[in-house]
Tab-separated table of N, CA and C in Angstrom:
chain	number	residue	atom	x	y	z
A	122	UNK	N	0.822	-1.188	0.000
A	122	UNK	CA	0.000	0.000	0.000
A	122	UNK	C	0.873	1.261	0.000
A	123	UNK	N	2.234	1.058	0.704
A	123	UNK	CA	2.971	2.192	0.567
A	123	UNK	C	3.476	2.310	-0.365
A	124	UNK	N	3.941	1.638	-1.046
A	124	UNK	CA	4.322	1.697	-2.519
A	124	UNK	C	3.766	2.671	-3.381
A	125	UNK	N	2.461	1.817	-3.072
A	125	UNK	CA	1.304	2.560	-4.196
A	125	UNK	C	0.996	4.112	-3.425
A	126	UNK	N	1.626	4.111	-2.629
A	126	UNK	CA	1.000	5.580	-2.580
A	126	UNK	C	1.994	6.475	-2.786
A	127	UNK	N	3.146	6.092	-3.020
A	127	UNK	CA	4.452	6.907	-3.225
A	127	UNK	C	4.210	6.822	-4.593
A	128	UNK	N	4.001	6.073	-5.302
A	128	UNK	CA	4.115	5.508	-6.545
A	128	UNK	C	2.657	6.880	-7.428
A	129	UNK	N	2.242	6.887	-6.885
A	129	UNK	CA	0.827	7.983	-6.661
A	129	UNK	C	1.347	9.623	-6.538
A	130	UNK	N	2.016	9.957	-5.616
A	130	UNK	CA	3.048	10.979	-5.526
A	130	UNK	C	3.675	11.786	-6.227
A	131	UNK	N	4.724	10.276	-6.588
A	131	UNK	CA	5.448	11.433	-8.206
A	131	UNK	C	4.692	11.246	-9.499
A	132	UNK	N	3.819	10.497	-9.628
A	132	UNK	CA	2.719	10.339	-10.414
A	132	UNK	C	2.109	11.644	-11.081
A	133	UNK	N	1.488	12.130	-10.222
A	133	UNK	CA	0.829	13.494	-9.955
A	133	UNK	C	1.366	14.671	-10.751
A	134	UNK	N	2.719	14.811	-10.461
A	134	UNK	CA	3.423	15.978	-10.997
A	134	UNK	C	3.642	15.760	-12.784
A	135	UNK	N	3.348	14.279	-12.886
A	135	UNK	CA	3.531	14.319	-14.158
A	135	UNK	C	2.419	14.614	-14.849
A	136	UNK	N	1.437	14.120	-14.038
A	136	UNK	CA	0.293	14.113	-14.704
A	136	UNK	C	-0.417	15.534	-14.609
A	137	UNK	N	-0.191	16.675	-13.997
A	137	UNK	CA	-0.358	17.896	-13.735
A	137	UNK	C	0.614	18.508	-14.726
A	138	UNK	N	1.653	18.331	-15.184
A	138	UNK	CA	2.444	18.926	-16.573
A	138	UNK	C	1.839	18.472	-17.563
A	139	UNK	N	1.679	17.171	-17.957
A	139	UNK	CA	0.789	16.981	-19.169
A	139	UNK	C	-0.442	17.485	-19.341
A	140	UNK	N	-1.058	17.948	-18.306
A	140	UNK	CA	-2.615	18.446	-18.584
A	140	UNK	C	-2.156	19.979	-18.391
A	141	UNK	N	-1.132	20.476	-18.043
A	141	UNK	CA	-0.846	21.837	-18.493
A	141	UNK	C	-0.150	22.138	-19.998
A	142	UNK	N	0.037	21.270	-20.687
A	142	UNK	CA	0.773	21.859	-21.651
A	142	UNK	C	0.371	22.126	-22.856
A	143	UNK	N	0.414	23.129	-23.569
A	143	UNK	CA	0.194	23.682	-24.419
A	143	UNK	C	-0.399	22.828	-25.484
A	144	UNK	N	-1.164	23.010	-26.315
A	144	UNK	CA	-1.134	21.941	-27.929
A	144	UNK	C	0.056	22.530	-29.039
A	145	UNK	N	0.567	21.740	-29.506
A	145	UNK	CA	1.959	22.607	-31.040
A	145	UNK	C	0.383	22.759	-32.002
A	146	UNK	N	1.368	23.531	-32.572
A	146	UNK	CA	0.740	23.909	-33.552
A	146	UNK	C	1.713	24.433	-34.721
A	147	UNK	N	2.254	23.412	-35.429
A	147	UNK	CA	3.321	23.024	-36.901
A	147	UNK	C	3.662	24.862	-37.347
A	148	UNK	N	2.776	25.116	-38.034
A	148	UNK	CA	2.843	26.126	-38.579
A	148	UNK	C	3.287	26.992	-37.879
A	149	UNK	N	2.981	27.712	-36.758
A	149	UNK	CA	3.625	28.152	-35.970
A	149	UNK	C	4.921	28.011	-35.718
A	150	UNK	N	5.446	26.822	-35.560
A	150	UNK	CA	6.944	26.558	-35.253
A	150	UNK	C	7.543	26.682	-36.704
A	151	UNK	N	6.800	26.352	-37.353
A	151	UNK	CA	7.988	26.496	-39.065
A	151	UNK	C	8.164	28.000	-38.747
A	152	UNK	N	7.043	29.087	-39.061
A	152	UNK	CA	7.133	30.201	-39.061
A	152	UNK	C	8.336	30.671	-38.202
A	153	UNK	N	8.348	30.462	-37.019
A	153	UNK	CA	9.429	30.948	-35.801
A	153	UNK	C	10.787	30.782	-36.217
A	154	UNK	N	10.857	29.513	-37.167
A	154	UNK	CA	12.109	28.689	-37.401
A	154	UNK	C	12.721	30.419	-38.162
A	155	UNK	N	11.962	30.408	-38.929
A	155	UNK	CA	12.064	31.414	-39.964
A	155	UNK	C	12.401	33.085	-39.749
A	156	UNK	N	11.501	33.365	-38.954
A	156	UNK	CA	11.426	34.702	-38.281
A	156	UNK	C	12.701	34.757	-37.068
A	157	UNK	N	12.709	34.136	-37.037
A	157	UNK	CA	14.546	33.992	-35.226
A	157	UNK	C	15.778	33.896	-36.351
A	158	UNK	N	15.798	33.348	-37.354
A	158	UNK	CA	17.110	32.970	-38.659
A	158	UNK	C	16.793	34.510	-39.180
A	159	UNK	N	15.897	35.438	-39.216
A	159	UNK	CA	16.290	36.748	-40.132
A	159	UNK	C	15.922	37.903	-39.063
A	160	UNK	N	15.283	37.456	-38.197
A	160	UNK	CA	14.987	39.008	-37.441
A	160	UNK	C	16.176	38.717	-36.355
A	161	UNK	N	17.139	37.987	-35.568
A	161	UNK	CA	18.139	38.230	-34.864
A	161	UNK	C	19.124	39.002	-35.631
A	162	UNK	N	19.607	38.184	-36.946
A	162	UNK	CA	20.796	38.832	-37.767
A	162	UNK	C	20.621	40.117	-38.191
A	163	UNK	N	19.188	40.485	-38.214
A	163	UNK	CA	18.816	41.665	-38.969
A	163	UNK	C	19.048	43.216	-37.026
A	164	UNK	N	18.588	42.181	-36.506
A	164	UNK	CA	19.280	43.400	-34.886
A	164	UNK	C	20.734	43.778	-34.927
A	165	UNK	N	21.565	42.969	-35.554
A	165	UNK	CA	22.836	43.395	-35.626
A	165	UNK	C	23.324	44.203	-36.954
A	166	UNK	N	22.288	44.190	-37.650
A	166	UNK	CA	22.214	45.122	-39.086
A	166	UNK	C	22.865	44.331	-40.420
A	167	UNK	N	22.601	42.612	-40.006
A	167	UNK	CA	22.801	42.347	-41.068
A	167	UNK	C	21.276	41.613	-41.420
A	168	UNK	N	21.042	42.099	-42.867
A	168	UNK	CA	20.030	42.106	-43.920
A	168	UNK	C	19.853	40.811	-44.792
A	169	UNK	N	21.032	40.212	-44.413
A	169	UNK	CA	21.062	39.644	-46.300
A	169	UNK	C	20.118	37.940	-45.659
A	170	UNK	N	19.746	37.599	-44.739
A	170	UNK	CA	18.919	36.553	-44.185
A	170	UNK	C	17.532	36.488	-44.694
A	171	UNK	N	17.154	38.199	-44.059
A	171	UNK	CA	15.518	38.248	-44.778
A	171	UNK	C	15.557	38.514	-46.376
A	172	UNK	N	16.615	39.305	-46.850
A	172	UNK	CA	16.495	38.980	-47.938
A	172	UNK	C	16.460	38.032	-49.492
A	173	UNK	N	17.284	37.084	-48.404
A	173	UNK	CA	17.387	36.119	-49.244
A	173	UNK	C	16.009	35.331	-49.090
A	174	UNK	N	15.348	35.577	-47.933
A	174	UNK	CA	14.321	34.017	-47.494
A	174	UNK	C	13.239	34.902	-47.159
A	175	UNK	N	12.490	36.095	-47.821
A	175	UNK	CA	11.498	37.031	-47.575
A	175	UNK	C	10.584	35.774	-48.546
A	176	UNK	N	10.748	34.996	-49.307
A	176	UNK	CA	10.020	34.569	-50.363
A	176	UNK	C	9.551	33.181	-49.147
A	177	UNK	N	10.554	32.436	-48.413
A	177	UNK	CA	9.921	31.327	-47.435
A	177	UNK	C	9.209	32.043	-46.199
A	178	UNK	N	9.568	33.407	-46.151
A	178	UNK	CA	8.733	33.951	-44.997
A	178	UNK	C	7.369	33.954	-45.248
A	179	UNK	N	7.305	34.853	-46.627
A	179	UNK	CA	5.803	34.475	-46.788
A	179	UNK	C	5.055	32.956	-47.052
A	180	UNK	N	5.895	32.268	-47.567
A	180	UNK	CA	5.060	30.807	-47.522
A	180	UNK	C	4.524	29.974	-46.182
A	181	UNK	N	5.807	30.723	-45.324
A	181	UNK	CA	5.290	29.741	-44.092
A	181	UNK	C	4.317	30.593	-43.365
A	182	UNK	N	4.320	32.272	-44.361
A	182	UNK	CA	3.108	33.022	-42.883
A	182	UNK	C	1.704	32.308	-43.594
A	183	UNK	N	1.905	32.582	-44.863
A	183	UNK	CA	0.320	31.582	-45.724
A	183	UNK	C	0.174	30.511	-45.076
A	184	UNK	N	1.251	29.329	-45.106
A	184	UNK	CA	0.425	28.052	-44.601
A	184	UNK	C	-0.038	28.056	-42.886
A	185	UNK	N	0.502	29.146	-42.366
A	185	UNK	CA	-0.062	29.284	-40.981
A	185	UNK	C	-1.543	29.698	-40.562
A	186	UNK	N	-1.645	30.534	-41.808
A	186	UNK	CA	-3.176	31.725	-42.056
A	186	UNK	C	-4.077	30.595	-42.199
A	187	UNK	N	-3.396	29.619	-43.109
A	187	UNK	CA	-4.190	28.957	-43.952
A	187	UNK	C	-4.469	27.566	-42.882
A	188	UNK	N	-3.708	27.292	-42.354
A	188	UNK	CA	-3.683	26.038	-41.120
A	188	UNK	C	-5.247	25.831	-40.280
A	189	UNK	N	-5.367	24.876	-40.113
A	189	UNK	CA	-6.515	24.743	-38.797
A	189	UNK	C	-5.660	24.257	-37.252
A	190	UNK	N	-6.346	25.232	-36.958
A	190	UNK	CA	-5.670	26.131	-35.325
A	190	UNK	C	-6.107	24.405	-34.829
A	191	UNK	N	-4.819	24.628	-33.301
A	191	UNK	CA	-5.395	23.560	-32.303
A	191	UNK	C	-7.243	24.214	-31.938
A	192	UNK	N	-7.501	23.158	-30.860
A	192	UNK	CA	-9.016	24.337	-30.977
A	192	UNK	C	-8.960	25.393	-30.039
A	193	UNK	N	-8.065	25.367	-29.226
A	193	UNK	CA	-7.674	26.405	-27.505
A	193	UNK	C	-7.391	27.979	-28.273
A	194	UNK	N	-6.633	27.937	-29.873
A	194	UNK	CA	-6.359	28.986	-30.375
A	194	UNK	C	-7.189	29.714	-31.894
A	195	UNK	N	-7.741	28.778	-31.960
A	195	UNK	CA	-9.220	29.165	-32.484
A	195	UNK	C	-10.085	30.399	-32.373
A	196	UNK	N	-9.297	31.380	-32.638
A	196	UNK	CA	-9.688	32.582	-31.629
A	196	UNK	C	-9.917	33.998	-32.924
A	197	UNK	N	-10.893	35.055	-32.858
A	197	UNK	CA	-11.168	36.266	-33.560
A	197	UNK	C	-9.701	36.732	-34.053
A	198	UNK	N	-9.032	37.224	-33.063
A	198	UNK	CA	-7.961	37.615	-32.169
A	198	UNK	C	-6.761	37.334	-32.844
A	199	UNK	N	-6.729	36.165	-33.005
A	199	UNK	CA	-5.620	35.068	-33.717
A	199	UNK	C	-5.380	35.322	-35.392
A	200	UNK	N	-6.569	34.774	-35.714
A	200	UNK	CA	-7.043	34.944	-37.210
A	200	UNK	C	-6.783	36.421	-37.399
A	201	UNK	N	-7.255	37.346	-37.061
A	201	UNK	CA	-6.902	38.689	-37.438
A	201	UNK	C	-5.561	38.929	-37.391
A	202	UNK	N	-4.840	38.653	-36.397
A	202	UNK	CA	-3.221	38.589	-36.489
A	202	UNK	C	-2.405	38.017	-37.626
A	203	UNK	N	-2.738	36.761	-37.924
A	203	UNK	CA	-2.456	36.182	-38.858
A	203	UNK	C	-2.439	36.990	-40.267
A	204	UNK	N	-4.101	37.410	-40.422
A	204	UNK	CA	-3.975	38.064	-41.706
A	204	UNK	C	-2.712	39.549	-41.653
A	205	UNK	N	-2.652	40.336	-40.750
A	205	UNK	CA	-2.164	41.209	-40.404
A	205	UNK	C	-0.418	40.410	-40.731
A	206	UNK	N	-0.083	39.562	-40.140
A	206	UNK	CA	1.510	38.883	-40.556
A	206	UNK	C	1.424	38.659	-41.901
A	207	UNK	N	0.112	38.274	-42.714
A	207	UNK	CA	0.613	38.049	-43.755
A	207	UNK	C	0.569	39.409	-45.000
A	208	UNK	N	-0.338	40.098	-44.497
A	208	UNK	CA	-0.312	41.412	-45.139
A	208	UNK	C	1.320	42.093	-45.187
A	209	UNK	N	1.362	42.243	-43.715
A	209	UNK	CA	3.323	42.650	-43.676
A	209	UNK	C	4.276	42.099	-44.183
A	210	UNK	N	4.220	40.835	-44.649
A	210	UNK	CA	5.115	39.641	-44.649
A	210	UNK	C	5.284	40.450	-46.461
A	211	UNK	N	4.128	40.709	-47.031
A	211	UNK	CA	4.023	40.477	-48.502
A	211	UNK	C	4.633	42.112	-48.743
A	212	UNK	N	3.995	42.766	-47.513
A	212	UNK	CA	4.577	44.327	-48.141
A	212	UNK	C	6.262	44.705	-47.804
A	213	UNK	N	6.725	43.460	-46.894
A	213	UNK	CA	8.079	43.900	-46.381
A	213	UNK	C	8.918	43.269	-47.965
A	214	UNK	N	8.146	42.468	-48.651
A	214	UNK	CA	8.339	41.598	-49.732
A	214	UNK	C	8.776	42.911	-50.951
A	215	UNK	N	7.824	43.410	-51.121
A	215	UNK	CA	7.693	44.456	-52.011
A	215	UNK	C	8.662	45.556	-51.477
A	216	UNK	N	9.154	46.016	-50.416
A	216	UNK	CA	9.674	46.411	-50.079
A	216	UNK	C	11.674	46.327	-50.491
A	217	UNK	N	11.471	45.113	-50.239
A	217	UNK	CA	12.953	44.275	-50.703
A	217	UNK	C	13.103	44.651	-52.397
A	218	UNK	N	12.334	44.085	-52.891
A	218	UNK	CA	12.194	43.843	-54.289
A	218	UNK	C	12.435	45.087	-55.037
A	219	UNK	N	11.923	46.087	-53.899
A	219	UNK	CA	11.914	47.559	-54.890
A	219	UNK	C	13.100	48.502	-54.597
A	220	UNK	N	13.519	47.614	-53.296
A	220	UNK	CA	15.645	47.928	-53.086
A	220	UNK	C	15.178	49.576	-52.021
A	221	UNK	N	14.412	49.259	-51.685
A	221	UNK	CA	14.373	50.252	-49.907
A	221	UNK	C	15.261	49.912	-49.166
A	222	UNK	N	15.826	50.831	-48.103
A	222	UNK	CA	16.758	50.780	-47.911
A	222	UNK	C	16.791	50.154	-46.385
A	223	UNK	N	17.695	50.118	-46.217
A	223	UNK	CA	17.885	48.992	-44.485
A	223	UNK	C	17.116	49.484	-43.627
A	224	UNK	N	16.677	50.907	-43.154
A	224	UNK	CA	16.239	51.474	-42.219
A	224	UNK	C	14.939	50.756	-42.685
A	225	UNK	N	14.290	50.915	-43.782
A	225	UNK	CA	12.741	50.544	-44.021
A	225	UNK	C	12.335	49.197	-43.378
A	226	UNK	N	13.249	48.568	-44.275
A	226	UNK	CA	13.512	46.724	-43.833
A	226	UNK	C	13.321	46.567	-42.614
A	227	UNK	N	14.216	47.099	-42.169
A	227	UNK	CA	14.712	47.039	-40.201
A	227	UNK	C	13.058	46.819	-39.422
A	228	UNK	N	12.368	48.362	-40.103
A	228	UNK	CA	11.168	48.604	-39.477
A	228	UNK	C	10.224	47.783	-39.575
A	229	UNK	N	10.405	47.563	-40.804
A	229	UNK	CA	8.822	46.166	-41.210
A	229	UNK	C	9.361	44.871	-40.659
A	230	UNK	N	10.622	44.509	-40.646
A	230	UNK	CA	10.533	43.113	-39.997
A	230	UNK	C	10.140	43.431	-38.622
A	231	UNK	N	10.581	44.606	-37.864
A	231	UNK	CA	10.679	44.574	-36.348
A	231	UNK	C	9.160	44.392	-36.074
A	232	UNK	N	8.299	45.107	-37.451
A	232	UNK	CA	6.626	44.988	-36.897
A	232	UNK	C	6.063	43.877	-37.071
A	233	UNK	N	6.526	42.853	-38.213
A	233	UNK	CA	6.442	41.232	-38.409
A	233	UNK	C	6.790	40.595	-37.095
A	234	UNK	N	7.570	41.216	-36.651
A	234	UNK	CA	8.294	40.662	-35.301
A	234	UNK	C	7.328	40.745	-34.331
A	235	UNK	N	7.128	41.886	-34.024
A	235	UNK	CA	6.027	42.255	-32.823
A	235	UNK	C	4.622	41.701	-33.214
A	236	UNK	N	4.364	41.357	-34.227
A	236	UNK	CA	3.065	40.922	-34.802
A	236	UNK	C	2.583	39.206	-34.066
A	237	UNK	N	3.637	38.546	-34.829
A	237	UNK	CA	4.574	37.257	-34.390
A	237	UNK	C	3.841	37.185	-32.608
A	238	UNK	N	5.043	37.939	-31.932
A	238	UNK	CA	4.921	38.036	-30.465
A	238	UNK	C	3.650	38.276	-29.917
A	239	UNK	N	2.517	39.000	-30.336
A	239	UNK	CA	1.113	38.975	-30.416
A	239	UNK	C	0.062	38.030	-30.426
A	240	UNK	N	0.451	36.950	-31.372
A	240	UNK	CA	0.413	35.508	-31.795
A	240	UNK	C	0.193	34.555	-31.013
A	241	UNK	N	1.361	34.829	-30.438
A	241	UNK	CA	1.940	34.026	-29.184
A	241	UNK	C	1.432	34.312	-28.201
A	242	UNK	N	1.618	35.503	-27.383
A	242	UNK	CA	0.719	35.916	-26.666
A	242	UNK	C	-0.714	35.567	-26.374
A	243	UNK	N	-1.721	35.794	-27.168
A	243	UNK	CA	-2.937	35.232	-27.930
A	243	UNK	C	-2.156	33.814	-27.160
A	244	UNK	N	-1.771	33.309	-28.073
A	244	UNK	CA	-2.199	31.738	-27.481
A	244	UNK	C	-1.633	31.293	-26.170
A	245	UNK	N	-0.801	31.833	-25.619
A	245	UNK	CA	-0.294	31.896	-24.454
A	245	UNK	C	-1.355	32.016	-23.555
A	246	UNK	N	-1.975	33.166	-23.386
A	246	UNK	CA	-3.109	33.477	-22.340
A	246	UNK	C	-4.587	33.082	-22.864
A	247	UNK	N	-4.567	31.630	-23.588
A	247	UNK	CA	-5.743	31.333	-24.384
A	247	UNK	C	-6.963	31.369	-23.465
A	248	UNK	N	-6.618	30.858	-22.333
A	248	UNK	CA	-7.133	30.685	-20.897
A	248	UNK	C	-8.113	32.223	-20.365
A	249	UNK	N	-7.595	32.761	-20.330
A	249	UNK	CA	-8.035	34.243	-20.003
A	249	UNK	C	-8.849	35.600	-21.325
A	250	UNK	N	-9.148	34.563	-22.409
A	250	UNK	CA	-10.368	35.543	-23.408
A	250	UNK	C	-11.088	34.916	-23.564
């Protein structure tokens, strides 16, 4: 009986992390993969990351828009963000293409960035809307 009740014990803690943890959600993590490889290098003022991969940025913000959410992030909130990343994603695009200059770049990724972090947020505190 003591066994089983120790055995019960550390049991618990596991089973209290698994019912806390988050659902993945793919798209999301491709996206991140993507956005951390050009918006870090781009804080130190180098450019040539997003520019080379502004074309996979937007694919992975589409298949995210386009994704079906876990259901916890299923949210007004979310979806509007999304479209909003992918609106930026396409104009920071046009942006590149038309040879604006670093300061511009800098700005639109940093708001892709903060957009991103919004995202997250949102699903972070899914609990509390």
């Amino acid at each position: 009986m003591k066994k089983l009740l120790l055995a019960a014990l550390f049991a618990l803690p596991v089973l209290f992390a698994a019912a806390q943890a988050k659902p993945e959600w793919k798209e999301m993590k491709d996206f991140h993969t993507v956005m951390s490889q050009t918006f870090h290098p781009a804080e130190e003022g180098k450019l040539d990351p997003i520019k080379n991969r502004i074309g996979e940025m937007i694919d992975l913000a589409k298949a995210w828009q386009k994704s079906t959410p876990p259901a916890e992030f299923n949210k007004p909130e979310i979806k509007e963000n999304l479209n909003k990343l992918m609106k930026g994603a396409k104009g920071l695009s046009k942006q590149i293409k038309s040879g604006a200059d670093d300061a511009a770049i800098t700005k639109q990724l940093t708001v892709l960035h903060d957009v991103y972090h919004d995202i997250v947020g949102l699903c972070k505190d899914e609990g509390k809307h």
